PDB file of C-alpha atoms and ligand atoms in Angstrom:
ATOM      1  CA  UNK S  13      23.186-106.503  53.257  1.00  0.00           C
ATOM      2  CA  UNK S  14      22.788-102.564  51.683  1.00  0.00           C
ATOM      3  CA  UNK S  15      19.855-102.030  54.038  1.00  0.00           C
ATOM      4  CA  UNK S  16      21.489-102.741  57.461  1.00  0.00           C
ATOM      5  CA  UNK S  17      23.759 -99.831  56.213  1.00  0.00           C
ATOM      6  CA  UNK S  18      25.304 -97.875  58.991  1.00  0.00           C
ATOM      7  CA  UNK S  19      23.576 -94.009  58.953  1.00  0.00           C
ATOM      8  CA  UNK S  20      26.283 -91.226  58.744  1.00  0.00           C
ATOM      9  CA  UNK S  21      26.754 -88.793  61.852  1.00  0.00           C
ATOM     10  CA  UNK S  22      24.032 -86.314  61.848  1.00  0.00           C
ATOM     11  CA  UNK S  23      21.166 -88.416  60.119  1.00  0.00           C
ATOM     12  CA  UNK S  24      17.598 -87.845  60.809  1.00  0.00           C
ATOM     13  CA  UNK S  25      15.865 -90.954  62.689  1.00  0.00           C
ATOM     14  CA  UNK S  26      12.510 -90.099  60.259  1.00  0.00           C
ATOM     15  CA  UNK S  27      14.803 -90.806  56.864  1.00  0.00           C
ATOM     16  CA  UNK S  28      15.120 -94.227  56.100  1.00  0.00           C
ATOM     17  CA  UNK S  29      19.457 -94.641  54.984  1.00  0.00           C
ATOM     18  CA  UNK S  30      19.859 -96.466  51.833  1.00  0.00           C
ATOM     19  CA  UNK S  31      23.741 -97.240  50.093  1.00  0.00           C
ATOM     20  CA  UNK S  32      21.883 -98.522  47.483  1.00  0.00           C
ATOM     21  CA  UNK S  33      19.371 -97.413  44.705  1.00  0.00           C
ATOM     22  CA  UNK S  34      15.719 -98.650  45.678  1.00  0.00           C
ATOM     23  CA  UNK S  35      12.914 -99.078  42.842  1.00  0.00           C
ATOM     24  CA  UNK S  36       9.190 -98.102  43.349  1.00  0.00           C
ATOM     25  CA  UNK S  37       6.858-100.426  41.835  1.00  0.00           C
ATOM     26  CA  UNK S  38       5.741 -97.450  39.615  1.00  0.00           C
ATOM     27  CA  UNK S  39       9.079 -98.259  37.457  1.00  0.00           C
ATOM     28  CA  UNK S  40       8.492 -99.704  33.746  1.00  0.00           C
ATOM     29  CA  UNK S  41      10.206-102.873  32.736  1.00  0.00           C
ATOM     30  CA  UNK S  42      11.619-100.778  29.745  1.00  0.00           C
ATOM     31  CA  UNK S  43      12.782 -98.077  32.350  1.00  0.00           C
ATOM     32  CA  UNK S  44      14.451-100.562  35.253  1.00  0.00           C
ATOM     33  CA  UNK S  45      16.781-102.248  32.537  1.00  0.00           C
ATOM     34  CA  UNK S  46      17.717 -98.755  31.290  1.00  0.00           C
ATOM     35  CA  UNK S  47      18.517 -98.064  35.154  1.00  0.00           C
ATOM     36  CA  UNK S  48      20.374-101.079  35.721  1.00  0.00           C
ATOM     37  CA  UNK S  49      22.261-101.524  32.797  1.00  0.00           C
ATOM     38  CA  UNK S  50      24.286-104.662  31.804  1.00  0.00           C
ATOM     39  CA  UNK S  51      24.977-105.837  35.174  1.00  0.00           C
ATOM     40  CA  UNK S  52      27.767-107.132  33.744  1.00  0.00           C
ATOM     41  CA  UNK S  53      29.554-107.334  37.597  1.00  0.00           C
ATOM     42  CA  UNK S  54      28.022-107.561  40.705  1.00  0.00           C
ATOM     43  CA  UNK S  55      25.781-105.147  42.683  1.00  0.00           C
ATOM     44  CA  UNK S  56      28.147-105.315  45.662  1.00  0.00           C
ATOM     45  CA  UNK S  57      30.702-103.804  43.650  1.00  0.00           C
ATOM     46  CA  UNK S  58      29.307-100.853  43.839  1.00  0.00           C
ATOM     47  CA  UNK S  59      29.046-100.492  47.377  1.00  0.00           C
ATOM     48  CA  UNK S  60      32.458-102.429  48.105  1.00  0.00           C
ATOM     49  CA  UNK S  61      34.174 -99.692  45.764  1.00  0.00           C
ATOM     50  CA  UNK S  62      32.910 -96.889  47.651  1.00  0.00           C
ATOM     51  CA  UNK S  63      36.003 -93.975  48.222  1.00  0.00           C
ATOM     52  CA  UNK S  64      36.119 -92.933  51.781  1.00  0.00           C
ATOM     53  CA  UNK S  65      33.651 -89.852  52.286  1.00  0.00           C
ATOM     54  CA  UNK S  66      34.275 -86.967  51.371  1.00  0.00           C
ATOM     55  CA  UNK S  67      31.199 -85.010  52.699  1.00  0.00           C
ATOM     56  CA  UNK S  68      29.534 -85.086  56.292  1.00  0.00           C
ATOM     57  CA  UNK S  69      26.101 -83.538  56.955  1.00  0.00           C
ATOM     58  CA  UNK S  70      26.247 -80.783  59.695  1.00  0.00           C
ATOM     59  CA  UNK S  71      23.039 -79.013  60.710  1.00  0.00           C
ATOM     60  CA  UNK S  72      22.817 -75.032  59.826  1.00  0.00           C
ATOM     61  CA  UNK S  73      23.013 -72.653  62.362  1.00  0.00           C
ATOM     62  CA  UNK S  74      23.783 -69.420  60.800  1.00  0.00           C
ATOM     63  CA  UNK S  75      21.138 -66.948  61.385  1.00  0.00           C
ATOM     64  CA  UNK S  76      21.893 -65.564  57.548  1.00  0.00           C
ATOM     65  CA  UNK S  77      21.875 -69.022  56.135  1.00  0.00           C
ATOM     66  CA  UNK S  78      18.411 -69.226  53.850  1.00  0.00           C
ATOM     67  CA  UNK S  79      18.376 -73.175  55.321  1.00  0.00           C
ATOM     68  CA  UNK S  80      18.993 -72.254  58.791  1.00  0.00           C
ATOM     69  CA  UNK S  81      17.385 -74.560  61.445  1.00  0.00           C
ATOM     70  CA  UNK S  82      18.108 -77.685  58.346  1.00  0.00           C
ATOM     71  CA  UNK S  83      20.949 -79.691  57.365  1.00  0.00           C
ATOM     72  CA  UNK S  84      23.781 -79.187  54.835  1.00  0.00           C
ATOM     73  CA  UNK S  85      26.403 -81.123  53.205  1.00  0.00           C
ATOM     74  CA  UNK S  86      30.217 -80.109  53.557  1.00  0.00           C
ATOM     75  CA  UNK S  87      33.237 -80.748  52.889  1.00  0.00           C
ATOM     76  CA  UNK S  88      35.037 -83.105  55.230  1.00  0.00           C
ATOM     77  CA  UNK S  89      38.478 -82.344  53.761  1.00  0.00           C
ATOM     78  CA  UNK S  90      39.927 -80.396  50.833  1.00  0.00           C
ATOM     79  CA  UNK S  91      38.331 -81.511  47.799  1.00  0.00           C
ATOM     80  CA  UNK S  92      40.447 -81.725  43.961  1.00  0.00           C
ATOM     81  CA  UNK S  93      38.477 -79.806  41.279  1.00  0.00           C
ATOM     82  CA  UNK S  94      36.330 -82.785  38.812  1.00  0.00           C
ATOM     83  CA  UNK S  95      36.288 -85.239  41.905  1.00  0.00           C
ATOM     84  CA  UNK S  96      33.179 -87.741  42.123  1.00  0.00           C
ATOM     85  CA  UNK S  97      31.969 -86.966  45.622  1.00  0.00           C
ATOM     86  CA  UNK S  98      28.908 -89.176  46.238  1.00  0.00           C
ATOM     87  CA  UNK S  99      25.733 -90.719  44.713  1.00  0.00           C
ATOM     88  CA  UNK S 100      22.341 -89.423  45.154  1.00  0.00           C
ATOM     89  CA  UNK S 101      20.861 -92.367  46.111  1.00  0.00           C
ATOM     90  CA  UNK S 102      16.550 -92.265  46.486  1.00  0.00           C
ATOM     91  CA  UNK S 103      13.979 -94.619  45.591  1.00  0.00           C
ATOM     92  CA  UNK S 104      14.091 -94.402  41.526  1.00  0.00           C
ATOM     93  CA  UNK S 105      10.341 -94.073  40.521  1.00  0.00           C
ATOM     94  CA  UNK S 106       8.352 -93.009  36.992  1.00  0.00           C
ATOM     95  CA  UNK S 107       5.273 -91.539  38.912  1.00  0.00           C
ATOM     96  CA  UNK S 108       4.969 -88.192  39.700  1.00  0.00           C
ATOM     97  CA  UNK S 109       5.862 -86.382  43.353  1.00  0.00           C
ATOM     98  CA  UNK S 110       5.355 -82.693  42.750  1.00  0.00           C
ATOM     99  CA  UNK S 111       5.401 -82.335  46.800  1.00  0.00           C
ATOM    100  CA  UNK S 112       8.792 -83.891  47.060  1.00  0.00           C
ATOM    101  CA  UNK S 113      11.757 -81.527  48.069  1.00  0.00           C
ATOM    102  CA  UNK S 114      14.246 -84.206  46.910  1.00  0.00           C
ATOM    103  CA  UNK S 115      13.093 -86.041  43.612  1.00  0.00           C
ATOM    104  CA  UNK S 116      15.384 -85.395  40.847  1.00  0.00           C
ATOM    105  CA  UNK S 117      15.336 -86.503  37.308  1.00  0.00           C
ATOM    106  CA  UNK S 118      17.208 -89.488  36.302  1.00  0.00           C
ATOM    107  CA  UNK S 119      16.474 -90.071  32.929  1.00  0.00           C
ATOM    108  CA  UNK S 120      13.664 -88.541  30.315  1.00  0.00           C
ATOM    109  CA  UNK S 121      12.894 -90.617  27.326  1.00  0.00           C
ATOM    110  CA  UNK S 122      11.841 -89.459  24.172  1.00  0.00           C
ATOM    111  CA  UNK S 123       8.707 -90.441  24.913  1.00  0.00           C
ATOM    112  CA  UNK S 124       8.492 -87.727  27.627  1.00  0.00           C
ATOM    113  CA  UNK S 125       8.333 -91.092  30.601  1.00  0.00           C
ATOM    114  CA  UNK S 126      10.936 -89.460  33.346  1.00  0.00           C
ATOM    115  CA  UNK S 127      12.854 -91.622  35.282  1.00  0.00           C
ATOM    116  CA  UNK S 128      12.628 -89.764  39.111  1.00  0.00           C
ATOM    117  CA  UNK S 129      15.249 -90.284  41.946  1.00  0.00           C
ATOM    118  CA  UNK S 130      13.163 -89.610  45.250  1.00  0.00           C
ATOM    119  CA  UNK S 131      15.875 -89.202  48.669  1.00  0.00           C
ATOM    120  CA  UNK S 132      12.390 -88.015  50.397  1.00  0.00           C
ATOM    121  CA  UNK S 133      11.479 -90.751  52.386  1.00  0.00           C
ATOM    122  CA  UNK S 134      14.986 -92.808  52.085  1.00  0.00           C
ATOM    123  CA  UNK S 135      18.490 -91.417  50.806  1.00  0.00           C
ATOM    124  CA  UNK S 136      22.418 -90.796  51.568  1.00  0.00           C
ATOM    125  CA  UNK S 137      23.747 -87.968  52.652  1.00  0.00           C
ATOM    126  CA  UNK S 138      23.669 -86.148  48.889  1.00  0.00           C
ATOM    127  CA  UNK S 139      19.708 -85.865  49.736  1.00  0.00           C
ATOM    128  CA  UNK S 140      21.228 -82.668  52.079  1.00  0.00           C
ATOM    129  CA  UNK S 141      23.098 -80.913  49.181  1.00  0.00           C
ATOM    130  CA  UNK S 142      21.391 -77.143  49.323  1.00  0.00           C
ATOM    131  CA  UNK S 143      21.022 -74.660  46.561  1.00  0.00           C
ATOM    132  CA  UNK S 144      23.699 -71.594  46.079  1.00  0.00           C
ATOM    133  CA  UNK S 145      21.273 -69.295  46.559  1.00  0.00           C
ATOM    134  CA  UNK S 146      21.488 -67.354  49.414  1.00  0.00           C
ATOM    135  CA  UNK S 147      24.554 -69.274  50.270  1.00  0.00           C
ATOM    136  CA  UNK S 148      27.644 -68.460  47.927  1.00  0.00           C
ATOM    137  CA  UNK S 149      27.871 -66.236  44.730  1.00  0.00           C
ATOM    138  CA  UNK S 150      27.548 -69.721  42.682  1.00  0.00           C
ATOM    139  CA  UNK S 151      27.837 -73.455  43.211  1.00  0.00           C
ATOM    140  CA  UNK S 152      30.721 -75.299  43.659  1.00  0.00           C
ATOM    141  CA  UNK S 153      29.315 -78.662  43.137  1.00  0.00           C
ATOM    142  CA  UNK S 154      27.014 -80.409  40.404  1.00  0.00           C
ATOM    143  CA  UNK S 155      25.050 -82.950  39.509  1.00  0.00           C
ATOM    144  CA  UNK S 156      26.123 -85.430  37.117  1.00  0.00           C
ATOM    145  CA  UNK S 157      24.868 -88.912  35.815  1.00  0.00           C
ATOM    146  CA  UNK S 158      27.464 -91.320  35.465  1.00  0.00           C
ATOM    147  CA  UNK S 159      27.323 -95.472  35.622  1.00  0.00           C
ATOM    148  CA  UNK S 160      28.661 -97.502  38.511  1.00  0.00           C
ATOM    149  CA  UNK S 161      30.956-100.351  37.953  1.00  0.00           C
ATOM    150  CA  UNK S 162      28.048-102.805  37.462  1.00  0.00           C
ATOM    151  CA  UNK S 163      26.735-100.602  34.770  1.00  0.00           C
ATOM    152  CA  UNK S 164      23.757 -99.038  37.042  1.00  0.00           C
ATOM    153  CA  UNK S 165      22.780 -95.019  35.612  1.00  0.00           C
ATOM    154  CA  UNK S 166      22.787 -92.905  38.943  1.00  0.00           C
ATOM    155  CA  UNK S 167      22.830 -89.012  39.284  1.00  0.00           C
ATOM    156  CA  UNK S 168      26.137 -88.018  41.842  1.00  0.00           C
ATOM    157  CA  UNK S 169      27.739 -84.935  43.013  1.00  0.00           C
ATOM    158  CA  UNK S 170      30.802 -83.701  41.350  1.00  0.00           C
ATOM    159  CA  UNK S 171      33.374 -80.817  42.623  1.00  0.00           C
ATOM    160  CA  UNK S 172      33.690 -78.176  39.527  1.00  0.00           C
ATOM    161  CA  UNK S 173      36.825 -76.678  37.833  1.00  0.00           C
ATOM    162  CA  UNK S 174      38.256 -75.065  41.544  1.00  0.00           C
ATOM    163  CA  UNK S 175      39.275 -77.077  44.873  1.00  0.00           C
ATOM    164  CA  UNK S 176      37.039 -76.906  47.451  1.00  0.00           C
ATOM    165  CA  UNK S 177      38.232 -75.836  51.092  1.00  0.00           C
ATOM    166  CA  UNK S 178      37.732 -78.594  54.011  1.00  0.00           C
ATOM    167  CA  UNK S 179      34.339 -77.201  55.920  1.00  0.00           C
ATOM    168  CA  UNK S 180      33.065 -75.128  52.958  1.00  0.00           C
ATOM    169  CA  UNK S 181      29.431 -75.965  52.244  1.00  0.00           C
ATOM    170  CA  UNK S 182      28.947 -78.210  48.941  1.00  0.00           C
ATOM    171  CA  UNK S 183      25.939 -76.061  47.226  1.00  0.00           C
ATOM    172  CA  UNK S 184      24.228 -77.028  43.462  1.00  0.00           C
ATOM    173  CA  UNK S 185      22.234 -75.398  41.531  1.00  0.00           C
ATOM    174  CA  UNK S 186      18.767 -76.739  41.698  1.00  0.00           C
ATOM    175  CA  UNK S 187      17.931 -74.250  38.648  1.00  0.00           C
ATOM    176  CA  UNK S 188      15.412 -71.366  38.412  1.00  0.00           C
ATOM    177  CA  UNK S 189      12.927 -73.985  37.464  1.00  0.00           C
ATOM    178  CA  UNK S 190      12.745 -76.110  40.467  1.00  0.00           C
ATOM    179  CA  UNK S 191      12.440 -73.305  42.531  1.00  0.00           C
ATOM    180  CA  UNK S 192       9.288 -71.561  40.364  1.00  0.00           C
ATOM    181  CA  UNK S 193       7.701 -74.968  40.328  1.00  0.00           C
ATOM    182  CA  UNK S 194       8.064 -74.760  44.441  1.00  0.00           C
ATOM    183  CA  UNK S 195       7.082 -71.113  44.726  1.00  0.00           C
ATOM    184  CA  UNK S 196       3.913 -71.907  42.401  1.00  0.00           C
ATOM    185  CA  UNK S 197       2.571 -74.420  45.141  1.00  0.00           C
ATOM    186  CA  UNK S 198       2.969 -71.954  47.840  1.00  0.00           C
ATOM    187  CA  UNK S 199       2.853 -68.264  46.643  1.00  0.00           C
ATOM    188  CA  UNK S 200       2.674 -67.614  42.974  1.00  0.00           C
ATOM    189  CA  UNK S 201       3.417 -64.058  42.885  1.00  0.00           C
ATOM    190  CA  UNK S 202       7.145 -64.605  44.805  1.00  0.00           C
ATOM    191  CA  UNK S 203       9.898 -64.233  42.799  1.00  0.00           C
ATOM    192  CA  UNK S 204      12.387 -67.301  42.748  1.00  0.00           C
ATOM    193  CA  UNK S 205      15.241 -65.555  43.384  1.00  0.00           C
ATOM    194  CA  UNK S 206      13.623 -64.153  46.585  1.00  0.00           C
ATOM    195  CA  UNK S 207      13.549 -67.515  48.097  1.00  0.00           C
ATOM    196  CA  UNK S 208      16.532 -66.850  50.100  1.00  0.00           C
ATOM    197  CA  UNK S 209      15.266 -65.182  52.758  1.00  0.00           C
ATOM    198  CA  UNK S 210      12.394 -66.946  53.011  1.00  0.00           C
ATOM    199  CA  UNK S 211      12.971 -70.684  55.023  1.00  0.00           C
ATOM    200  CA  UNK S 212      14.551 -69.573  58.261  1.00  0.00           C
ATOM    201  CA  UNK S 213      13.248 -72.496  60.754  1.00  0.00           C
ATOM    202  CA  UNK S 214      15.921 -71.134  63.888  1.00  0.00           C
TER     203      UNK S 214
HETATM  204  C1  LIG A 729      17.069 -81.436  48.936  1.00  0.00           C
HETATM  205  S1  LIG A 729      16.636 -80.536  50.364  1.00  0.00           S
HETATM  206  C2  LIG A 729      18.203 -80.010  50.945  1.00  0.00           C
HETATM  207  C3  LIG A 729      18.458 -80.468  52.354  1.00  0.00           C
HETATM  208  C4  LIG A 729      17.647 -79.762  53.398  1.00  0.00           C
HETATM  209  N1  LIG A 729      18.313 -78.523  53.788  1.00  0.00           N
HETATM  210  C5  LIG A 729      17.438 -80.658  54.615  1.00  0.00           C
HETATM  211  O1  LIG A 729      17.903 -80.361  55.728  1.00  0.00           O
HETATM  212  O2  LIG A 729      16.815 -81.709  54.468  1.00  0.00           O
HETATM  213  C6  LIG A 729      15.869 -79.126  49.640  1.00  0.00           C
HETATM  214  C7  LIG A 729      15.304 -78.168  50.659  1.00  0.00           C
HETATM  215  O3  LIG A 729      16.354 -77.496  51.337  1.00  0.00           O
HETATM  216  C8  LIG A 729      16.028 -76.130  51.509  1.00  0.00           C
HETATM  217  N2  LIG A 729      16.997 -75.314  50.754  1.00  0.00           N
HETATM  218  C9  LIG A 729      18.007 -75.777  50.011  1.00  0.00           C
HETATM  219  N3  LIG A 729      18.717 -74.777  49.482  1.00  0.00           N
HETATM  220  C10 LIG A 729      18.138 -73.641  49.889  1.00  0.00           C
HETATM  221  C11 LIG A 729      18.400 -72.250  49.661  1.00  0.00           C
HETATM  222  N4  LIG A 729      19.418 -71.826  48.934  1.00  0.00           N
HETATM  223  N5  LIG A 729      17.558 -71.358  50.225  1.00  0.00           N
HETATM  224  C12 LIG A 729      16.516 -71.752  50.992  1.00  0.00           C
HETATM  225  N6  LIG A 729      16.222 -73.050  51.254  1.00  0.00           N
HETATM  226  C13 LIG A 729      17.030 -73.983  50.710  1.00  0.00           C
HETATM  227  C14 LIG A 729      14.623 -75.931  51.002  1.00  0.00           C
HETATM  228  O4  LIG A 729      13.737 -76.077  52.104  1.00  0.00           O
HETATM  229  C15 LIG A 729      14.479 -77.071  50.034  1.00  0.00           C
HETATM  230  O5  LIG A 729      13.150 -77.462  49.902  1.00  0.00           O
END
C-alpha cells in the first residue's frame, strides 16, 4: 500500500516517493529493532494518522537564493510555533554515503554504529528542507527525533519558538559540520560559511 503513494505537486520524476521508512539491507538486526520499536500498533497507523500538510515543495527562482535553479520546502499556511510538520522519511541504512546530499543521522550507538536516514534516491517532501544560510538570518525549523504511534524512531521537522508566515521558506540548520565535510570533497580551502553564494544552477 505505502509505495503506490501519491507524489506531492512539484516532485522530481528521478526521486522515488516513499510515506514510509525503507531499510537497506546494510541495517543490523540490533539496529532495525531499535528503529522499529515495540510495534505495539500497526504500521498503517502511522500513515493513516498523518495531519494534513503543512509544507509544499516549490522550485527556487530567486536569483539571490544560494539554491536557486533547486527546490525548497514552504509553508503552505501559517504555521503555530513547536508544531510537528513532517517526517524525513529515506531509506534508513548503517553503511556509509559520504556523497549523499540528504543522509542524516538517525541514531549513534555507543558503539560509534550510526543509524543513517538516506532521502537521496527515495524520500518525502522534508528531503527539500534547505539550510538558513544564505536564506534567512537563522532557521525557523529543526530537526527532531520523535516515535510514531507504532513506536518507530524517525527524525521530523519541527516549527521553533515563533509562528511561521504562510509562503515563508522552512530552512534548518544543517550545522557548520555538514557543510565542511561537503566543502572538503570539493574545495578544501573554501570557507563554510562562503557556501552561499556558491550553488546558483539558474
Ligand atoms: C537536502 S538537499 C535540499 C534540497 C535541494 N535544494 C533540492 O532541490 O533537492 C541539500 C542540498 O541543497 C542545497 N542547499 C541547501 N541549502 C543551501 C544553502 N543555504 N546554500 C546553498 N545550497 C543549499 C545544496 O546543494 C545541498 O547539497
Amino acid at each position: 500500500m505505502s509505495s503506490q503513494a501519491k507524489p506531492p505537486k512539484n516532485w522530481p520524476s528521478d526521486v522515488h516517493f516513499i510515506n514510509s521508512q525503507r531499510f537497506h539491507s546494510s541495517v543490523t538486526t540490533t539496529a532495525r529493532a531499535f528503529v522499529q520499536g515495540p510495534q505495539t500498533k500497526t504500521h498503517e497507523a502511522d500513515t493513516l494518522a498523518r495531519a494534513p500538510s503543512l509544507v509544499v515543495i516549490r522550485r527556487i527562482t530567486e536569483p539571490s537564493h544560494p539554491a536557486c535553479g533547486q527546490y525548497g520546502l514552504f509553508a503552505s499556511k501559517k504555521i503555530p510555533p513547536r508544531t510537528h510538520l513532517i517526517d524525513y522519511l529515506g531509506e534508513v541504512h548503517c553503511d556509509d554515503r559520504p556523497h549523499s546530499d540528504y543522509d542524516i543521522s538517525l541514531h549513534r550507538f555507543q558503539d560509534g554504529v550510526n543509524i543513517g536516514s538516506d532521502a537521496n534516491t527515495m524520500g518525502n517532501d522534508a528531503r527539500f528542507v534547505n539550510d538558513y544560510r544564505g536564506v534567512r538570518h537563522k532557521p525557523n525549523v529543526e530537526f527532531r527525533d520523535r516515535r510514531t504511534q507504532s513506536g518507530e524512531l524517525r527524525m521530523s521537522v519541527w516549527s521553533l519558538t515563533e509562528p511561521v508566515k504562510k509562503g515563508e521558506e522552512l530552512v534548518v540548520s544543517y550545522g557548520k559540520a555538514w557543510w565542511q565535510a561537503r566543502l572538503a570533497s570539493s574545495d578544501p580551502e573554501e570557507d563554510p560559511e562562503d557556501v552561499k553564494v556558491q550553488y546558483c544552477q539558474c
